[in-house]
Coordinates of C-alpha atoms and ligand atoms in Angstrom, one line a residue:
X217 CA 3.0 -20.1 18.7
X218 CA -0.6 -19.4 18.2
X219 CA -2.3 -21.6 15.6
X220 CA -5.6 -21.9 13.8
X221 CA -7.7 -25.0 13.3
X222 CA -7.5 -24.0 9.6
X223 CA -4.3 -25.3 8.1
X224 CA -2.0 -22.4 7.2
X225 CA 1.4 -23.0 5.6
X226 CA 4.5 -21.3 6.9
X227 CA 4.7 -19.2 3.8
X228 CA 1.1 -18.3 3.7
X229 CA 0.5 -14.5 4.0
X230 CA -2.5 -15.0 6.2
X231 CA -1.9 -16.9 9.4
X232 CA -3.8 -16.3 12.6
X233 CA -1.2 -13.7 13.6
X234 CA -2.3 -11.5 10.6
X235 CA -6.1 -11.4 10.1
X236 CA -6.3 -8.6 7.6
X237 CA -9.7 -7.0 6.8
X238 CA -11.3 -6.9 3.3
X239 CA -14.6 -6.5 1.6
X240 CA -16.0 -9.3 -0.5
X241 CA -19.0 -10.7 -2.3
X242 CA -19.6 -14.4 -2.4
X243 CA -19.6 -15.6 -6.0
X244 CA -22.8 -17.6 -5.2
X245 CA -24.5 -14.2 -4.7
X246 CA -25.4 -11.9 -1.9
X247 CA -24.4 -8.4 -0.9
X248 CA -20.9 -7.1 -0.2
X249 CA -19.7 -7.6 3.4
X250 CA -16.6 -7.6 5.5
X251 CA -14.3 -10.5 6.1
X252 CA -10.8 -11.4 7.3
X253 CA -8.4 -13.6 5.4
X254 CA -7.2 -16.8 7.2
X255 CA -5.0 -19.2 5.1
X256 CA -6.9 -19.8 1.8
X257 CA -10.2 -18.9 3.4
X258 CA -12.2 -15.8 4.2
X259 CA -14.1 -15.5 7.5
X260 CA -17.4 -13.7 6.9
X261 CA -17.7 -11.3 9.9
X262 CA -21.3 -10.5 9.0
X263 CA -22.2 -14.2 9.6
X264 CA -20.1 -14.3 12.8
X265 CA -21.9 -11.2 14.1
X266 CA -25.4 -12.5 13.1
X267 CA -24.6 -15.7 15.1
X268 CA -23.9 -13.6 18.2
X269 CA -20.2 -14.2 18.4
X270 CA -19.3 -10.6 18.8
X271 CA -21.4 -10.2 21.9
X272 CA -19.3 -8.4 24.5
X273 CA -17.8 -6.1 22.0
X274 CA -19.1 -2.7 20.9
X275 CA -19.8 -3.8 17.4
X276 CA -22.3 -6.6 18.3
X277 CA -25.5 -6.4 16.2
X278 CA -24.6 -2.9 14.9
X279 CA -24.3 -4.0 11.3
X280 CA -20.7 -2.7 10.8
X281 CA -19.7 -5.8 9.0
X282 CA -22.8 -5.9 6.7
X283 CA -21.3 -3.0 4.7
X284 CA -19.6 -2.5 1.3
X285 CA -16.7 -0.6 2.9
X286 CA -14.6 -0.7 6.1
X287 CA -15.2 3.0 6.8
X288 CA -17.7 2.6 9.6
X289 CA -15.6 0.0 11.4
X290 CA -12.4 2.1 10.8
X291 CA -14.0 5.1 12.5
X292 CA -14.5 3.2 15.8
X293 CA -10.9 3.4 16.9
X294 CA -8.2 1.2 18.3
X295 CA -9.8 -0.1 21.5
X296 CA -12.8 -1.5 19.6
X297 CA -10.5 -2.8 16.8
X298 CA -8.4 -4.6 19.5
X299 CA -11.5 -6.3 21.0
X300 CA -12.8 -7.4 17.7
X301 CA -9.4 -8.8 16.6
X302 CA -9.0 -10.6 19.9
X303 CA -12.4 -12.3 19.4
X304 CA -11.7 -13.3 15.8
X305 CA -8.3 -14.7 16.9
X306 CA -10.1 -16.6 19.7
X307 CA -12.8 -18.0 17.3
X308 CA -10.1 -19.2 14.8
X309 CA -7.7 -20.7 17.3
X310 CA -7.0 -24.4 17.1
X311 CA -8.5 -25.3 20.5
X312 CA -11.7 -23.3 20.2
X313 CA -14.7 -25.5 19.1
X314 CA -17.3 -22.8 18.2
X315 CA -16.4 -22.4 14.6
X316 CA -14.3 -25.5 14.3
X317 CA -17.0 -28.1 15.3
X318 CA -20.4 -26.5 14.5
X319 CA -20.6 -27.5 10.9
X320 CA -23.5 -25.2 9.9
X321 CA -21.8 -22.1 11.3
X322 CA -18.4 -23.1 9.9
X323 CA -19.8 -23.7 6.4
X324 CA -21.7 -20.4 6.4
X325 CA -18.9 -18.3 7.9
X326 CA -15.8 -19.7 6.1
X327 CA -15.6 -19.4 2.4
X328 CA -12.7 -20.4 0.2
X329 CA -11.0 -17.4 -1.3
X330 CA -11.7 -18.7 -4.8
X331 CA -15.4 -18.5 -4.0
X332 CA -15.4 -14.8 -3.3
X333 CA -14.9 -11.7 -5.3
X334 CA -12.8 -9.1 -3.5
X335 CA -13.8 -5.5 -3.7
X336 CA -12.1 -2.2 -3.0
X337 CA -12.2 -2.3 0.8
X338 CA -12.5 1.4 1.6
X339 CA -14.4 4.4 0.3
X340 CA -11.4 6.7 0.0
X341 CA -12.3 10.3 0.4
X342 CA -8.9 11.8 0.0
X343 CA -5.6 10.5 -1.1
X344 CA -2.2 12.0 -0.2
X345 CA 1.0 10.9 -1.7
X346 CA 4.3 11.5 0.1
X347 CA 7.9 11.3 -1.1
X348 CA 9.5 9.8 2.0
X349 CA 12.4 7.7 0.6
X350 CA 15.7 9.7 0.7
X351 CA 17.2 7.3 -1.8
X352 CA 14.3 7.7 -4.2
X353 CA 14.3 11.5 -3.9
X354 CA 18.0 11.6 -4.4
X355 CA 17.9 9.3 -7.5
X356 CA 15.2 11.3 -9.1
X357 CA 16.9 14.6 -8.2
X358 CA 20.2 13.4 -9.8
X359 CA 18.4 12.4 -13.0
X360 CA 16.4 15.7 -13.3
X361 CA 18.8 18.3 -11.8
X362 CA 22.3 16.7 -11.4
X363 CA 24.2 15.5 -8.4
X364 CA 24.8 18.8 -6.8
X365 CA 21.1 19.7 -6.5
X366 CA 19.8 16.2 -6.1
X367 CA 17.9 16.8 -2.8
X368 CA 15.9 20.0 -2.5
X369 CA 16.8 22.0 0.6
X370 CA 13.5 21.4 2.3
X371 CA 13.6 17.6 2.0
X372 CA 15.4 16.7 5.2
X373 CA 13.3 19.1 7.2
X374 CA 9.7 18.1 6.2
X375 CA 7.9 15.1 4.7
X376 CA 7.3 16.4 1.1
X377 CA 3.8 15.4 -0.2
X378 CA 1.0 16.4 -2.5
X379 CA -2.7 15.9 -2.6
X380 CA -3.5 13.1 -5.0
X381 CA -6.7 11.8 -6.7
X382 CA -9.0 9.4 -4.9
X383 CA -11.5 8.7 -7.7
X384 CA -8.9 6.7 -9.8
X385 CA -7.7 4.4 -7.0
X386 CA -8.5 0.8 -8.2
X387 CA -8.4 -2.6 -6.7
X388 CA -5.5 -5.0 -7.6
X389 CA -6.2 -6.9 -10.8
X390 CA -7.7 -3.9 -12.6
X391 CA -6.0 -3.2 -15.9
X392 CA -4.3 0.1 -16.3
X393 CA -4.9 2.2 -19.4
X394 CA -1.8 4.0 -20.7
X395 CA -2.5 7.7 -20.3
X396 CA -2.3 10.3 -23.0
X397 CA -1.2 13.8 -22.4
X398 CA 1.2 16.6 -23.2
X399 CA 4.9 16.0 -23.2
X400 CA 7.9 17.8 -24.5
X401 CA 10.8 15.6 -25.4
X402 CA 14.3 17.1 -24.9
X403 CA 14.9 17.5 -28.7
X404 CA 11.4 18.9 -29.4
X405 CA 10.9 22.7 -29.9
X406 CA 7.2 22.5 -29.0
X407 CA 5.1 20.2 -26.8
X408 CA 3.3 17.3 -28.4
X409 CA 0.2 15.3 -27.5
X410 CA -0.1 11.5 -27.4
X411 CA 0.2 8.3 -25.4
X412 CA 2.7 8.5 -22.6
X413 CA 6.1 7.1 -23.7
X414 CA 7.6 6.8 -20.2
X415 CA 5.1 4.8 -18.2
X416 CA 6.4 3.7 -14.8
X417 CA 5.4 2.0 -11.6
X418 CA 6.1 3.1 -8.1
X419 CA 6.5 0.6 -5.2
X420 CA 4.7 2.2 -2.3
X421 CA 2.9 1.4 0.9
X422 CA -0.3 3.1 1.9
X423 CA -1.9 3.5 5.3
X424 CA -5.6 4.0 5.9
X425 CA -6.9 6.5 8.4
X426 CA -9.3 5.3 11.1
X427 CA -10.6 8.1 13.4
X428 CA -9.9 11.5 11.9
X429 CA -9.3 14.9 13.4
X430 CA -11.4 18.1 13.6
X431 CA -10.6 20.9 11.2
X432 CA -8.1 23.2 12.8
X433 CA -6.9 20.6 15.4
X434 CA -3.6 19.0 14.4
X435 CA -2.7 15.4 15.3
X436 CA 0.5 15.2 17.3
X437 CA 3.3 12.9 16.3
X438 CA 2.9 11.0 19.6
X439 CA -0.7 10.2 18.9
X440 CA -0.5 9.8 15.1
X441 CA -0.4 6.0 15.1
X442 CA -3.8 5.9 16.9
X443 CA -5.3 7.2 13.7
X444 CA -3.8 4.4 11.5
X445 CA -6.2 1.5 10.9
X446 CA -3.9 -0.6 8.7
X447 CA -1.6 -0.8 5.7
X448 CA -1.8 -1.9 2.1
X449 CA 0.5 -2.2 -0.9
X450 CA 0.2 0.6 -3.4
X451 CA 1.4 0.9 -7.0
X452 CA 1.3 4.6 -7.9
X453 CA 1.5 4.4 -11.7
X454 CA 3.4 7.4 -13.1
X455 CA 3.8 9.0 -16.5
X456 CA 7.3 10.4 -16.3
X457 CA 7.3 12.4 -19.6
X458 CA 4.0 14.0 -18.8
X459 CA 5.3 14.8 -15.3
X460 CA 8.5 16.3 -16.5
X461 CA 6.6 18.9 -18.7
X462 CA 3.7 19.7 -16.4
X463 CA 5.1 19.6 -12.8
X464 CA 6.3 23.1 -12.4
X465 CA 5.3 25.0 -10.4
X466 CA 2.4 23.1 -8.7
X467 CA 3.6 19.5 -8.9
X468 CA 2.3 16.4 -10.7
X469 CA -1.2 16.4 -12.2
X470 CA -2.1 14.1 -15.1
X471 CA 1.2 12.2 -14.6
X472 CA -0.2 10.7 -11.4
X473 CA -4.0 11.0 -11.5
X474 CA -4.9 8.3 -14.2
X475 CA -4.6 5.2 -11.9
X476 CA -3.3 4.1 -8.5
X477 CA -3.6 0.4 -7.6
X478 CA -4.0 -0.9 -4.1
X479 CA -4.1 -4.4 -2.6
X480 CA -7.4 -5.8 -1.3
X481 CA -6.4 -6.8 2.3
X482 CA -5.8 -4.2 5.0
X483 CA -3.2 -5.4 7.5
X484 CA -4.0 -4.1 11.0
X485 CA -1.2 -2.1 12.6
X486 CA -1.4 -4.5 15.6
X487 CA -0.3 -7.4 13.4
X488 CA 2.9 -5.6 12.5
X489 CA 3.9 -4.8 16.1
X490 CA 6.4 -7.7 16.4
X491 CA 8.3 -6.2 13.4
X492 CA 8.5 -2.6 14.7
X493 CA 12.0 -1.2 14.2
X494 CA 14.0 2.0 13.9
X495 CA 14.1 4.0 10.7
X496 CA 17.2 5.7 9.3
X497 CA 18.8 8.2 11.6
X498 CA 17.5 11.7 10.9
X499 CA 20.0 14.4 10.4
X500 CA 19.4 17.3 10.9
X501 CA 17.1 16.6 13.8
X502 CA 13.6 17.5 12.8
X503 CA 11.7 20.4 14.3
X504 CA 9.9 19.5 17.6
X505 CA 6.5 18.8 16.1
X506 CA 8.1 16.0 14.0
X507 CA 10.3 14.5 16.7
X508 CA 9.0 11.0 17.4
X509 CA 9.8 9.0 20.5
X510 CA 10.7 5.3 19.9
X511 CA 10.9 3.1 16.9
X512 CA 8.5 4.4 14.1
X513 CA 8.7 1.9 11.3
X514 CA 8.3 -1.8 10.5
X515 CA 10.5 -4.4 8.8
X516 CA 8.4 -5.2 5.7
X517 CA 10.1 -7.0 2.9
X518 CA 8.9 -5.8 -0.5
X519 CA 9.2 -7.2 -4.0
X520 CA 8.3 -6.2 -7.5
X521 CA 7.7 -8.6 -10.4
X522 CA 7.4 -7.8 -14.1
X523 CA 5.9 -10.1 -16.8
X524 CA 5.8 -8.9 -20.4
X525 CA 3.5 -10.5 -23.0
X526 CA 6.5 -12.6 -24.3
X527 CA 7.5 -14.0 -20.9
X528 CA 6.4 -17.3 -19.5
X529 CA 6.9 -16.3 -15.9
X530 CA 7.0 -13.1 -14.0
X531 CA 10.6 -12.0 -13.1
X532 CA 11.6 -10.3 -9.9
X533 CA 13.1 -6.9 -10.7
X534 CA 13.3 -5.2 -7.3
X535 CA 13.4 -6.1 -3.6
X536 CA 13.1 -3.3 -1.1
X537 CA 11.9 -2.7 2.5
X538 CA 9.5 -0.4 4.2
X539 CA 12.0 0.4 6.9
X540 CA 14.2 2.2 4.4
X541 CA 11.8 5.2 4.4
X542 CA 13.3 8.3 6.0
X543 CA 10.0 9.8 7.3
X544 CA 7.8 7.6 9.4
X545 CA 4.0 7.3 9.0
X546 CA 3.5 9.2 12.3
X547 CA 5.7 12.1 11.1
X548 CA 3.8 12.2 7.8
X549 CA 0.4 12.4 9.6
X550 CA 1.7 15.0 12.1
X551 CA 3.0 17.1 9.2
X552 CA -0.1 16.7 7.1
X553 CA -2.3 18.0 9.9
X554 CA -0.1 20.5 11.6
X555 CA -1.6 23.4 9.6
X556 CA -5.1 22.3 10.6
X557 CA -6.0 20.0 7.8
X558 CA -8.5 17.4 8.8
X559 CA -8.2 13.7 8.0
X560 CA -11.3 11.5 7.8
X561 CA -11.9 7.8 8.2
X562 CA -11.0 6.1 4.9
X563 CA -8.4 8.6 3.8
X564 CA -5.4 7.0 2.1
X565 CA -1.8 8.2 2.7
X566 CA 0.9 6.7 0.7
X567 CA 4.7 6.7 1.3
X568 CA 6.1 7.5 -2.1
X569 CA 8.4 5.2 -3.9
X570 CA 10.4 3.0 -1.5
X571 CA 14.0 2.7 -2.7
X572 CA 17.0 1.5 -0.8
X573 CA 20.7 2.2 -1.3
X574 CA 21.5 -0.8 -3.6
X575 CA 20.6 -0.8 -7.3
X576 CA 18.3 -3.9 -6.9
X577 CA 16.3 -2.1 -4.2
X578 CA 15.1 0.7 -6.4
X579 CA 11.3 1.0 -6.4
X580 CA 10.6 2.4 -9.8
X581 CA 11.6 1.5 -13.4
X582 CA 13.0 5.0 -13.9
X583 CA 15.6 4.3 -11.2
X584 CA 16.2 0.7 -12.1
X585 CA 16.9 1.6 -15.8
X586 CA 18.3 5.1 -14.8
X587 CA 16.0 7.0 -17.1
X588 CA 17.1 4.9 -20.1
X589 CA 20.8 4.9 -19.5
X590 CA 21.0 1.4 -18.0
X591 CA 18.2 -0.7 -19.6
X592 CA 16.8 -3.5 -17.5
X593 CA 17.7 -6.9 -18.9
X594 CA 14.9 -9.5 -18.7
X595 CA 15.5 -13.3 -18.6
X596 CA 13.9 -13.8 -22.0
X597 CA 16.4 -11.5 -23.7
X598 CA 14.1 -8.5 -23.8
X599 CA 15.0 -5.1 -22.3
X600 CA 12.9 -2.5 -20.5
X601 CA 13.5 1.2 -20.1
X602 CA 9.8 2.0 -19.6
X603 CA 6.7 -0.2 -19.3
X604 CA 5.3 -1.6 -22.5
X605 CA 1.7 -2.4 -23.4
X606 CA 0.9 -5.9 -22.0
X607 CA 3.4 -5.6 -19.2
X608 CA 2.0 -6.9 -15.9
X609 CA 3.5 -5.4 -12.7
X610 CA 3.0 -7.3 -9.4
X611 CA 4.1 -6.1 -6.0
X612 CA 4.1 -8.2 -2.8
X613 CA 5.4 -7.9 0.7
X614 CA 5.6 -9.6 4.1
X615 CA 7.1 -9.5 7.5
X616 CA 9.1 -12.7 8.2
X617 CA 8.4 -14.1 11.7
X618 CA 9.6 -17.4 13.2
X619 CA 7.6 -20.0 11.2
X620 CA 5.0 -17.5 9.9
X621 CA 4.6 -14.5 7.7
X622 CA 2.5 -11.4 8.1
X623 CA 1.8 -11.0 4.4
X624 CA 0.2 -8.2 2.3
X625 CA -1.0 -10.4 -0.5
X626 CA -0.3 -8.6 -3.8
X627 CA -1.2 -5.6 -5.9
X628 CA -1.1 -6.3 -9.6
X629 CA -2.1 -4.6 -12.8
X630 CA -1.5 -5.0 -16.6
X631 CA -0.8 -2.1 -19.0
X632 CA -3.4 -1.6 -21.8
X633 CA -2.7 0.4 -24.9
X634 CA -3.8 4.1 -24.8
X635 CA -7.4 5.0 -25.5
X636 CA -7.9 5.6 -29.2
Ligands
LIG220 CA1 3.8 8.3 -5.8

């Protein structure tokens, strides 16, 4: 097994097999730049480039790592990403002396994670949110329309999605303001205005687009993964009462556009390859433009934790898996572009809530508490039906290898009272 000269525990999210990209600023000062996580450290790629250690790759001396976003690097494509990743892996490996033994370079290039401030890693131009979990779509359908009409007739034929809002995507750790809006409770004769009463989280994963496509030129399902730079954790906060009143006929609007949180480290698709697996069997067989050869998903274990103000510790309330999703990333990209829509470097596509078939695998509070019918019991005696002010929701995930983990770090956020 490949090892780094930097000590990395077997449960660390960031071994040498992972090497996720992020944007950071040293707390000691300086401009934002690009780094990769390794154990408890960050390797400053701008310093590595300045020292000439990317010579032989197409990025050498181009300044792509001296930037406040990953967009320029993401636009370069898989061949260059692979070269850069191989060189970083080489520089960090246990038997390579360059970084390990040259103290000045090592001290300049390797910063402890506590000595850096992580920033939103991507300038996101467009954000698209899908609805790719059959279990989630079925659960929501049962709650809103009853068992007979749970799944809409289109659902098994195309990956349902909508265009979301990029401006309100925030980095993990940012507080989330409870939204206000219109809602119409079942017993009310007229809509009322006020703070959302049914605030929820959604356990999702997002993937960031590298090279895009030209307007009018679809991306085929076979080539779709070449456009994926990497994956992040996403919490797509949702206002269920606002959504229930506003969503017809054009879909969610204020219910989803107030905040979406994402994790700071972007996990390269290449790091996930050992965990590639088949998704659920698709029945009926999709139309030809959505038929995907080979295994199209990854075995990524996912967890959700809740900590209320009165709780000493966060409590795990859900455990799901990325592989439960019915539609693959490639199918979602193919569908997104088949009408000619162009994707651009830095676009974020998210999966929709990831629920499995068991109750404890449900990826939203609405499903866990069944829209209030089955309150969630917390260890300190409290209950939850919806999120309360002060609640902190944390999502994490990893692929479990033999003696190592490809981790995603976490995405966390705390609910603040509505704006007065
Ligand atoms: Ca969503």
